[in-house]
Amino acid sequence: MKVVIIGAQWGDEGKGKIVDYLAEKAKYVVRYAGGPNAGHTIVVDGKQFALHQVPSGILYPEKQVFLGAGMVIDPEALFNELAMLKENGINWEGRVFISDRAHIILPRYRQMDKDRDASRKRPIGTTGRGIGIGYSEKAQRDGLRLADLDWKEKMAEYDGEDKAYLDTYKDRLLSMRVDLTAKMWEFRSDDILFEGAQGAMLDIDSGTYPYVSSGASCAAGAATGCGIGPHDLDKILGVFKAYETRVGNGPMPSEFNDTSEGELCQYVRDRGREYGVTTGRARRCGYLDLVALRYACRVNSLDGLVLTHLDIYDDMDQIEACVAYDINGKIVTDFPANVEAMNAAKPVLEKFSGWKTSLKNCKTYNDLPKNARAYIEYIEDFTKTPVDIVSVGYERDETVIRKDPWKK
């Protein structure tokens, strides 16, 4: 069984926890996109781990994890992350592998990334981790892959600080390299979990371009970034929060109004810990955008949804969700590509009764309060996609499984 986990919003949906939870039954976990700009937070027995490049399945001692061909790897950040894991009792040696087709980020890419964004008339709000430069070099066919580290002619192109940096990490990186396509064929009968980064609405093609990431954060990226074909993917699940968040610039039609909804925004931000794992920046917050979620379901052929952070609403009398856009007086129910239209969009809201009780101890779907179930079932009907998993807290056991993702 091959299961893909993607973010169904603008990233930060709680993929880290869900991948960690589902990895228990997977034999291997493969990350297929992004780089050190991603931040996946996992809480195990009250202890928090912040991962950026290492796949979330690493916390299980027997799992092997792979960094895919669709990733851009920052060696310094990667080995710092691995050192952090070791300091916290996670023995990663012999369990972390890197596709020989993955690209490498050089230190100077970080400043280049910041400078490029600062020079834009409409800055993207990049994390400044060199991701955009890494993917640009790749697209221009000037990038450096892990496989190239022992290609003498290619390595002769680098000198000075670049050469010194690569010499520092070369042997360690090469000791971890694998032919990922060969591995995927070798493991074709095993259960594999494919972990996305960022979210569907940040995908370079189907996201809110140009305010997107530079990689393939869509479901199709699991195939292109992992050395397998789309027919070999059995199930695609999209993770989304009970509300909306976004980091950086770009349209977000359901964003809370700072003037009239500032108190609600701060409540959601504080309760949901909506501060970037990578940057520490406060995330923009808003009502759940069902128009955008339905679009993500359609463009990624989602088989099921995973709802997280539902417990954030436990104390609220009433919650609301965006079911359409009002764009210059016209009601729009499909997700537009035009940025100007998106910036003009105002959310059309649907009201739902709150449940005024803690969800923490709910273990089955029927344990959830009636009003919580009504909210979920409205989402399912609107998106025409079932909600297979509901997360009601940060810990592994605070997860309600409605449909086993490892069964076809």
PDB file of C-alpha atoms in Angstrom, residues 83-351:
ATOM      1  CA  ALA A  83      22.456  16.130  15.634  1.00  0.00           C
ATOM      2  CA  MET A  84      19.385  17.486  17.444  1.00  0.00           C
ATOM      3  CA  LEU A  85      17.660  14.136  17.026  1.00  0.00           C
ATOM      4  CA  LYS A  86      20.659  12.271  18.406  1.00  0.00           C
ATOM      5  CA  GLU A  87      20.850  14.622  21.399  1.00  0.00           C
ATOM      6  CA  ASN A  88      17.231  13.725  22.098  1.00  0.00           C
ATOM      7  CA  GLY A  89      17.851   9.990  22.026  1.00  0.00           C
ATOM      8  CA  ILE A  90      16.823   9.309  18.406  1.00  0.00           C
ATOM      9  CA  ASN A  91      19.407   7.034  16.781  1.00  0.00           C
ATOM     10  CA  TRP A  92      19.183   7.958  13.094  1.00  0.00           C
ATOM     11  CA  GLU A  93      22.401   6.440  11.741  1.00  0.00           C
ATOM     12  CA  GLY A  94      21.729   3.858   9.042  1.00  0.00           C
ATOM     13  CA  ARG A  95      18.087   4.924   8.780  1.00  0.00           C
ATOM     14  CA  VAL A  96      18.224   8.240   6.840  1.00  0.00           C
ATOM     15  CA  PHE A  97      18.895   8.130   3.110  1.00  0.00           C
ATOM     16  CA  ILE A  98      18.938  10.740   0.359  1.00  0.00           C
ATOM     17  CA  SER A  99      17.985  10.307  -3.292  1.00  0.00           C
ATOM     18  CA  ASP A 100      21.005  10.739  -5.536  1.00  0.00           C
ATOM     19  CA  ARG A 101      18.822  13.010  -7.681  1.00  0.00           C
ATOM     20  CA  ALA A 102      18.037  15.491  -4.873  1.00  0.00           C
ATOM     21  CA  HIS A 103      19.511  18.972  -5.359  1.00  0.00           C
ATOM     22  CA  ILE A 104      21.830  20.779  -2.936  1.00  0.00           C
ATOM     23  CA  ILE A 105      21.464  24.289  -1.521  1.00  0.00           C
ATOM     24  CA  LEU A 106      24.683  26.271  -1.166  1.00  0.00           C
ATOM     25  CA  PRO A 107      25.055  28.836   1.674  1.00  0.00           C
ATOM     26  CA  ARG A 108      25.103  31.812  -0.701  1.00  0.00           C
ATOM     27  CA  TYR A 109      21.644  30.830  -1.971  1.00  0.00           C
ATOM     28  CA  ARG A 110      20.139  32.082   1.294  1.00  0.00           C
ATOM     29  CA  GLN A 111      21.226  35.691   0.800  1.00  0.00           C
ATOM     30  CA  MET A 112      20.424  35.470  -2.912  1.00  0.00           C
ATOM     31  CA  ASP A 113      16.923  34.338  -1.956  1.00  0.00           C
ATOM     32  CA  LYS A 114      16.448  37.304   0.402  1.00  0.00           C
ATOM     33  CA  ASP A 115      17.906  39.784  -2.078  1.00  0.00           C
ATOM     34  CA  ARG A 116      15.717  38.550  -4.904  1.00  0.00           C
ATOM     35  CA  ASP A 117      12.578  38.834  -2.796  1.00  0.00           C
ATOM     36  CA  ALA A 118      13.535  42.305  -1.567  1.00  0.00           C
ATOM     37  CA  SER A 119      13.999  43.467  -5.169  1.00  0.00           C
ATOM     38  CA  ARG A 120      10.538  42.342  -6.248  1.00  0.00           C
ATOM     39  CA  LYS A 121       7.815  44.934  -6.733  1.00  0.00           C
ATOM     40  CA  ARG A 122       5.509  42.456  -4.968  1.00  0.00           C
ATOM     41  CA  PRO A 123       7.612  40.429  -2.479  1.00  0.00           C
ATOM     42  CA  ILE A 124       6.593  36.804  -1.941  1.00  0.00           C
ATOM     43  CA  GLY A 125       7.543  36.717   1.739  1.00  0.00           C
ATOM     44  CA  THR A 126      10.149  33.976   1.328  1.00  0.00           C
ATOM     45  CA  THR A 127      11.590  32.182   4.348  1.00  0.00           C
ATOM     46  CA  GLY A 128      15.070  33.115   3.080  1.00  0.00           C
ATOM     47  CA  ARG A 129      16.322  29.536   3.236  1.00  0.00           C
ATOM     48  CA  GLY A 130      17.570  29.472  -0.370  1.00  0.00           C
ATOM     49  CA  ILE A 131      14.746  27.260  -1.597  1.00  0.00           C
ATOM     50  CA  GLY A 132      13.729  29.435  -4.538  1.00  0.00           C
ATOM     51  CA  ILE A 133      17.336  29.750  -5.714  1.00  0.00           C
ATOM     52  CA  GLY A 134      17.848  25.999  -5.396  1.00  0.00           C
ATOM     53  CA  TYR A 135      14.814  25.248  -7.547  1.00  0.00           C
ATOM     54  CA  SER A 136      15.716  28.027 -10.023  1.00  0.00           C
ATOM     55  CA  GLU A 137      19.193  26.574 -10.510  1.00  0.00           C
ATOM     56  CA  LYS A 138      17.572  23.188 -11.008  1.00  0.00           C
ATOM     57  CA  ALA A 139      15.122  24.525 -13.625  1.00  0.00           C
ATOM     58  CA  GLN A 140      17.932  26.371 -15.430  1.00  0.00           C
ATOM     59  CA  ARG A 141      19.938  23.111 -15.463  1.00  0.00           C
ATOM     60  CA  ASP A 142      22.735  24.676 -13.453  1.00  0.00           C
ATOM     61  CA  GLY A 143      21.960  22.953 -10.140  1.00  0.00           C
ATOM     62  CA  LEU A 144      24.066  20.511  -8.165  1.00  0.00           C
ATOM     63  CA  ARG A 145      22.657  17.073  -7.341  1.00  0.00           C
ATOM     64  CA  LEU A 146      23.861  14.626  -4.750  1.00  0.00           C
ATOM     65  CA  ALA A 147      24.872  12.333  -7.624  1.00  0.00           C
ATOM     66  CA  ASP A 148      27.202  15.063  -8.917  1.00  0.00           C
ATOM     67  CA  LEU A 149      29.385  15.203  -5.816  1.00  0.00           C
ATOM     68  CA  ASP A 150      31.745  12.596  -7.235  1.00  0.00           C
ATOM     69  CA  TRP A 151      31.547  13.913 -10.823  1.00  0.00           C
ATOM     70  CA  LYS A 152      35.009  15.508 -11.123  1.00  0.00           C
ATOM     71  CA  GLU A 153      34.207  17.731 -14.095  1.00  0.00           C
ATOM     72  CA  LYS A 154      31.122  19.181 -12.383  1.00  0.00           C
ATOM     73  CA  MET A 155      32.860  19.682  -9.047  1.00  0.00           C
ATOM     74  CA  ALA A 156      35.677  21.561 -10.788  1.00  0.00           C
ATOM     75  CA  GLU A 157      33.141  24.354 -11.441  1.00  0.00           C
ATOM     76  CA  TYR A 158      33.110  25.192  -7.711  1.00  0.00           C
ATOM     77  CA  ASP A 159      35.852  27.031  -5.868  1.00  0.00           C
ATOM     78  CA  GLY A 160      36.396  29.239  -2.822  1.00  0.00           C
ATOM     79  CA  GLU A 161      33.646  29.107  -0.191  1.00  0.00           C
ATOM     80  CA  ASP A 162      31.459  26.827  -2.306  1.00  0.00           C
ATOM     81  CA  LYS A 163      34.208  24.226  -2.627  1.00  0.00           C
ATOM     82  CA  ALA A 164      35.131  24.424   1.063  1.00  0.00           C
ATOM     83  CA  TYR A 165      31.498  23.988   2.033  1.00  0.00           C
ATOM     84  CA  LEU A 166      30.954  20.999  -0.260  1.00  0.00           C
ATOM     85  CA  ASP A 167      34.205  19.372   0.884  1.00  0.00           C
ATOM     86  CA  THR A 168      32.936  19.611   4.477  1.00  0.00           C
ATOM     87  CA  TYR A 169      29.802  17.566   3.772  1.00  0.00           C
ATOM     88  CA  LYS A 170      30.641  15.552   0.654  1.00  0.00           C
ATOM     89  CA  ASP A 171      31.630  12.247   2.261  1.00  0.00           C
ATOM     90  CA  ARG A 172      28.755  12.272   4.754  1.00  0.00           C
ATOM     91  CA  LEU A 173      26.230  13.014   2.033  1.00  0.00           C
ATOM     92  CA  LEU A 174      27.567  10.355  -0.311  1.00  0.00           C
ATOM     93  CA  SER A 175      27.423   7.771   2.480  1.00  0.00           C
ATOM     94  CA  MET A 176      23.654   8.379   2.666  1.00  0.00           C
ATOM     95  CA  ARG A 177      22.811   8.416  -1.039  1.00  0.00           C
ATOM     96  CA  VAL A 178      20.553   5.857  -2.687  1.00  0.00           C
ATOM     97  CA  ASP A 179      19.004   5.210  -6.075  1.00  0.00           C
ATOM     98  CA  LEU A 180      15.455   5.960  -4.932  1.00  0.00           C
ATOM     99  CA  THR A 181      13.756   4.494  -8.006  1.00  0.00           C
ATOM    100  CA  ALA A 182      15.577   1.205  -7.451  1.00  0.00           C
ATOM    101  CA  LYS A 183      14.562   1.295  -3.777  1.00  0.00           C
ATOM    102  CA  MET A 184      10.908   1.977  -4.588  1.00  0.00           C
ATOM    103  CA  TRP A 185      10.923  -1.019  -6.937  1.00  0.00           C
ATOM    104  CA  GLU A 186      12.623  -3.158  -4.309  1.00  0.00           C
ATOM    105  CA  PHE A 187       9.985  -2.097  -1.749  1.00  0.00           C
ATOM    106  CA  ARG A 188       7.019  -2.341  -4.144  1.00  0.00           C
ATOM    107  CA  SER A 189       5.220  -4.901  -1.961  1.00  0.00           C
ATOM    108  CA  ASP A 190       5.677  -2.914   1.254  1.00  0.00           C
ATOM    109  CA  ASP A 191       3.615  -0.187   2.921  1.00  0.00           C
ATOM    110  CA  ILE A 192       5.186   3.210   2.121  1.00  0.00           C
ATOM    111  CA  LEU A 193       4.100   6.624   3.347  1.00  0.00           C
ATOM    112  CA  PHE A 194       4.892   9.616   1.115  1.00  0.00           C
ATOM    113  CA  GLU A 195       5.196  12.898   2.996  1.00  0.00           C
ATOM    114  CA  GLY A 196       4.559  16.238   1.306  1.00  0.00           C
ATOM    115  CA  ALA A 197       5.727  19.679   2.393  1.00  0.00           C
ATOM    116  CA  GLN A 198       3.976  23.057   2.404  1.00  0.00           C
ATOM    117  CA  GLY A 199       0.438  22.738   0.995  1.00  0.00           C
ATOM    118  CA  ALA A 200      -1.603  22.316  -2.172  1.00  0.00           C
ATOM    119  CA  MET A 201      -2.343  26.033  -2.352  1.00  0.00           C
ATOM    120  CA  LEU A 202       1.407  26.725  -2.457  1.00  0.00           C
ATOM    121  CA  ASP A 203       2.108  24.356  -5.349  1.00  0.00           C
ATOM    122  CA  ILE A 204       4.076  26.001  -8.156  1.00  0.00           C
ATOM    123  CA  ASP A 205       1.393  25.127 -10.756  1.00  0.00           C
ATOM    124  CA  SER A 206      -1.941  24.829  -8.955  1.00  0.00           C
ATOM    125  CA  GLY A 207      -1.330  27.259  -6.082  1.00  0.00           C
ATOM    126  CA  THR A 208      -1.860  31.022  -5.793  1.00  0.00           C
ATOM    127  CA  TYR A 209       0.959  31.892  -8.199  1.00  0.00           C
ATOM    128  CA  PRO A 210       3.245  33.808  -7.856  1.00  0.00           C
ATOM    129  CA  TYR A 211       2.721  33.625  -4.071  1.00  0.00           C
ATOM    130  CA  VAL A 212       3.705  29.970  -3.915  1.00  0.00           C
ATOM    131  CA  SER A 213       6.630  27.767  -3.005  1.00  0.00           C
ATOM    132  CA  SER A 214       9.023  26.682  -5.742  1.00  0.00           C
ATOM    133  CA  GLY A 215       8.402  22.948  -5.572  1.00  0.00           C
ATOM    134  CA  ALA A 216       5.668  20.436  -6.282  1.00  0.00           C
ATOM    135  CA  SER A 217       3.622  20.361  -3.081  1.00  0.00           C
ATOM    136  CA  CYS A 218       0.688  18.801  -4.950  1.00  0.00           C
ATOM    137  CA  ALA A 219      -0.138  15.090  -4.811  1.00  0.00           C
ATOM    138  CA  ALA A 220       1.497  14.496  -8.199  1.00  0.00           C
ATOM    139  CA  GLY A 221       4.794  15.554  -6.641  1.00  0.00           C
ATOM    140  CA  ALA A 222       4.862  12.256  -4.746  1.00  0.00           C
ATOM    141  CA  ALA A 223       5.435  10.481  -8.054  1.00  0.00           C
ATOM    142  CA  THR A 224       7.848  12.940  -9.652  1.00  0.00           C
ATOM    143  CA  GLY A 225       9.782  13.399  -6.413  1.00  0.00           C
ATOM    144  CA  CYS A 226      10.068   9.755  -5.411  1.00  0.00           C
ATOM    145  CA  GLY A 227      11.005   7.944  -8.588  1.00  0.00           C
ATOM    146  CA  ILE A 228       7.756   6.062  -9.106  1.00  0.00           C
ATOM    147  CA  GLY A 229       4.791   6.386 -11.443  1.00  0.00           C
ATOM    148  CA  PRO A 230       1.331   7.683 -10.466  1.00  0.00           C
ATOM    149  CA  HIS A 231      -0.275   4.264 -10.953  1.00  0.00           C
ATOM    150  CA  ASP A 232       1.757   3.008  -8.002  1.00  0.00           C
ATOM    151  CA  LEU A 233       0.083   5.444  -5.580  1.00  0.00           C
ATOM    152  CA  ASP A 234      -2.893   3.787  -3.871  1.00  0.00           C
ATOM    153  CA  LYS A 235      -4.361   6.562  -1.727  1.00  0.00           C
ATOM    154  CA  ILE A 236      -4.036  10.336  -1.348  1.00  0.00           C
ATOM    155  CA  LEU A 237      -5.049  12.096   1.852  1.00  0.00           C
ATOM    156  CA  GLY A 238      -5.162  15.864   2.333  1.00  0.00           C
ATOM    157  CA  VAL A 239      -4.586  17.409   5.762  1.00  0.00           C
ATOM    158  CA  PHE A 240      -6.460  20.600   6.655  1.00  0.00           C
ATOM    159  CA  LYS A 241      -7.155  22.633   9.770  1.00  0.00           C
ATOM    160  CA  ALA A 242     -10.589  23.562  11.094  1.00  0.00           C
ATOM    161  CA  TYR A 243      -9.639  27.126  10.176  1.00  0.00           C
ATOM    162  CA  GLU A 244      -7.204  28.725   7.704  1.00  0.00           C
ATOM    163  CA  THR A 245      -3.640  30.010   8.089  1.00  0.00           C
ATOM    164  CA  ARG A 246      -1.026  31.364   5.758  1.00  0.00           C
ATOM    165  CA  VAL A 247       2.590  32.531   6.122  1.00  0.00           C
ATOM    166  CA  GLY A 248       4.013  35.235   3.889  1.00  0.00           C
ATOM    167  CA  ASN A 249       2.281  37.334   1.272  1.00  0.00           C
ATOM    168  CA  GLY A 250      -0.442  36.423  -1.182  1.00  0.00           C
ATOM    169  CA  PRO A 251      -4.239  36.254  -1.338  1.00  0.00           C
ATOM    170  CA  MET A 252      -6.224  34.695   1.499  1.00  0.00           C
ATOM    171  CA  PRO A 253      -9.932  35.513   1.011  1.00  0.00           C
ATOM    172  CA  SER A 254     -11.117  34.189   4.378  1.00  0.00           C
ATOM    173  CA  GLU A 255      -8.491  36.045   6.465  1.00  0.00           C
ATOM    174  CA  PHE A 256      -9.761  37.642   9.667  1.00  0.00           C
ATOM    175  CA  ASN A 257     -10.185  41.397   9.468  1.00  0.00           C
ATOM    176  CA  ASP A 258      -7.654  43.031  11.819  1.00  0.00           C
ATOM    177  CA  THR A 259     -10.101  45.727  12.859  1.00  0.00           C
ATOM    178  CA  SER A 260     -13.343  43.846  13.437  1.00  0.00           C
ATOM    179  CA  GLU A 261     -11.966  40.328  14.009  1.00  0.00           C
ATOM    180  CA  GLY A 262      -8.609  41.028  15.660  1.00  0.00           C
ATOM    181  CA  GLU A 263      -9.628  39.442  18.958  1.00  0.00           C
ATOM    182  CA  LEU A 264     -10.836  36.279  17.195  1.00  0.00           C
ATOM    183  CA  CYS A 265      -7.614  36.145  15.180  1.00  0.00           C
ATOM    184  CA  GLN A 266      -5.451  36.368  18.314  1.00  0.00           C
ATOM    185  CA  TYR A 267      -7.560  33.727  20.060  1.00  0.00           C
ATOM    186  CA  VAL A 268      -7.138  31.261  17.196  1.00  0.00           C
ATOM    187  CA  ARG A 269      -3.448  32.111  16.782  1.00  0.00           C
ATOM    188  CA  ASP A 270      -2.668  31.562  20.467  1.00  0.00           C
ATOM    189  CA  ARG A 271      -4.824  28.473  20.944  1.00  0.00           C
ATOM    190  CA  GLY A 272      -3.502  26.907  17.744  1.00  0.00           C
ATOM    191  CA  ARG A 273       0.152  27.897  18.367  1.00  0.00           C
ATOM    192  CA  GLU A 274       0.132  29.604  14.991  1.00  0.00           C
ATOM    193  CA  TYR A 275       3.728  30.721  14.873  1.00  0.00           C
ATOM    194  CA  GLY A 276       6.084  29.388  12.225  1.00  0.00           C
ATOM    195  CA  VAL A 277       8.297  26.423  13.167  1.00  0.00           C
ATOM    196  CA  THR A 278      10.935  27.576  10.673  1.00  0.00           C
ATOM    197  CA  THR A 279      10.681  31.370  10.957  1.00  0.00           C
ATOM    198  CA  GLY A 280       8.832  32.038  14.226  1.00  0.00           C
ATOM    199  CA  ARG A 281       6.578  34.454  12.335  1.00  0.00           C
ATOM    200  CA  ALA A 282       2.958  34.818  13.453  1.00  0.00           C
ATOM    201  CA  ARG A 283       0.750  33.160  10.873  1.00  0.00           C
ATOM    202  CA  ARG A 284      -2.124  34.930   9.211  1.00  0.00           C
ATOM    203  CA  CYS A 285      -5.381  33.338  10.376  1.00  0.00           C
ATOM    204  CA  GLY A 286      -8.909  33.148   8.999  1.00  0.00           C
ATOM    205  CA  TYR A 287     -12.113  31.189   8.637  1.00  0.00           C
ATOM    206  CA  LEU A 288     -11.969  27.739   7.066  1.00  0.00           C
ATOM    207  CA  ASP A 289     -12.075  28.356   3.296  1.00  0.00           C
ATOM    208  CA  LEU A 290     -14.234  25.601   1.861  1.00  0.00           C
ATOM    209  CA  VAL A 291     -13.975  26.961  -1.685  1.00  0.00           C
ATOM    210  CA  ALA A 292     -10.202  26.588  -1.593  1.00  0.00           C
ATOM    211  CA  LEU A 293     -10.455  23.204   0.161  1.00  0.00           C
ATOM    212  CA  ARG A 294     -12.836  21.832  -2.489  1.00  0.00           C
ATOM    213  CA  TYR A 295     -10.437  23.049  -5.183  1.00  0.00           C
ATOM    214  CA  ALA A 296      -7.555  21.245  -3.429  1.00  0.00           C
ATOM    215  CA  CYS A 297      -9.639  18.059  -3.282  1.00  0.00           C
ATOM    216  CA  ARG A 298     -10.371  18.227  -6.997  1.00  0.00           C
ATOM    217  CA  VAL A 299      -6.931  19.211  -8.301  1.00  0.00           C
ATOM    218  CA  ASN A 300      -5.214  16.525  -6.183  1.00  0.00           C
ATOM    219  CA  SER A 301      -7.798  13.721  -6.561  1.00  0.00           C
ATOM    220  CA  LEU A 302      -7.994  13.388  -2.781  1.00  0.00           C
ATOM    221  CA  ASP A 303      -9.436  10.092  -1.575  1.00  0.00           C
ATOM    222  CA  GLY A 304      -9.942  11.437   1.920  1.00  0.00           C
ATOM    223  CA  LEU A 305      -9.373  14.362   4.237  1.00  0.00           C
ATOM    224  CA  VAL A 306      -7.664  14.636   7.612  1.00  0.00           C
ATOM    225  CA  LEU A 307      -9.112  17.358   9.852  1.00  0.00           C
ATOM    226  CA  THR A 308      -6.777  18.808  12.500  1.00  0.00           C
ATOM    227  CA  HIS A 309      -7.041  21.459  15.235  1.00  0.00           C
ATOM    228  CA  LEU A 310     -10.773  20.871  15.655  1.00  0.00           C
ATOM    229  CA  ASP A 311     -10.292  21.247  19.416  1.00  0.00           C
ATOM    230  CA  ILE A 312      -9.327  24.911  18.969  1.00  0.00           C
ATOM    231  CA  TYR A 313     -13.063  25.664  18.748  1.00  0.00           C
ATOM    232  CA  ASP A 314     -13.975  23.843  21.984  1.00  0.00           C
ATOM    233  CA  ASP A 315     -14.877  27.014  23.918  1.00  0.00           C
ATOM    234  CA  MET A 316     -16.682  28.888  21.159  1.00  0.00           C
ATOM    235  CA  ASP A 317     -20.464  29.399  21.015  1.00  0.00           C
ATOM    236  CA  GLN A 318     -20.432  29.719  17.253  1.00  0.00           C
ATOM    237  CA  ILE A 319     -18.001  29.119  14.409  1.00  0.00           C
ATOM    238  CA  GLU A 320     -18.077  30.194  10.789  1.00  0.00           C
ATOM    239  CA  ALA A 321     -16.687  28.935   7.480  1.00  0.00           C
ATOM    240  CA  CYS A 322     -16.296  30.522   4.053  1.00  0.00           C
ATOM    241  CA  VAL A 323     -18.597  28.896   1.462  1.00  0.00           C
ATOM    242  CA  ALA A 324     -18.247  31.390  -1.435  1.00  0.00           C
ATOM    243  CA  TYR A 325     -16.504  34.616  -2.416  1.00  0.00           C
ATOM    244  CA  ASP A 326     -18.049  37.983  -3.070  1.00  0.00           C
ATOM    245  CA  ILE A 327     -15.837  39.493  -5.777  1.00  0.00           C
ATOM    246  CA  ASN A 328     -16.925  43.009  -6.648  1.00  0.00           C
ATOM    247  CA  GLY A 329     -20.559  42.117  -6.031  1.00  0.00           C
ATOM    248  CA  LYS A 330     -20.471  38.775  -7.864  1.00  0.00           C
ATOM    249  CA  ILE A 331     -20.805  35.512  -5.911  1.00  0.00           C
ATOM    250  CA  VAL A 332     -18.062  33.096  -6.961  1.00  0.00           C
ATOM    251  CA  THR A 333     -17.979  29.448  -5.875  1.00  0.00           C
ATOM    252  CA  ASP A 334     -14.925  28.218  -7.824  1.00  0.00           C
ATOM    253  CA  PHE A 335     -11.352  29.067  -6.882  1.00  0.00           C
ATOM    254  CA  PRO A 336      -9.985  31.787  -9.239  1.00  0.00           C
ATOM    255  CA  ALA A 337      -6.487  31.910 -10.703  1.00  0.00           C
ATOM    256  CA  ASN A 338      -6.473  35.707 -10.997  1.00  0.00           C
ATOM    257  CA  VAL A 339      -4.627  37.323  -8.067  1.00  0.00           C
ATOM    258  CA  GLU A 340      -6.431  40.634  -8.457  1.00  0.00           C
ATOM    259  CA  ALA A 341      -9.790  38.854  -8.162  1.00  0.00           C
ATOM    260  CA  MET A 342      -8.551  36.907  -5.144  1.00  0.00           C
ATOM    261  CA  ASN A 343      -7.381  40.082  -3.424  1.00  0.00           C
ATOM    262  CA  ALA A 344     -10.806  41.628  -3.965  1.00  0.00           C
ATOM    263  CA  ALA A 345     -12.664  38.568  -2.666  1.00  0.00           C
ATOM    264  CA  LYS A 346     -14.679  38.849   0.523  1.00  0.00           C
ATOM    265  CA  PRO A 347     -15.766  35.657   2.316  1.00  0.00           C
ATOM    266  CA  VAL A 348     -19.398  34.587   2.263  1.00  0.00           C
ATOM    267  CA  LEU A 349     -19.805  32.900   5.639  1.00  0.00           C
ATOM    268  CA  GLU A 350     -21.920  30.031   6.932  1.00  0.00           C
ATOM    269  CA  LYS A 351     -22.578  29.825  10.692  1.00  0.00           C
TER     270      LYS A 351
END
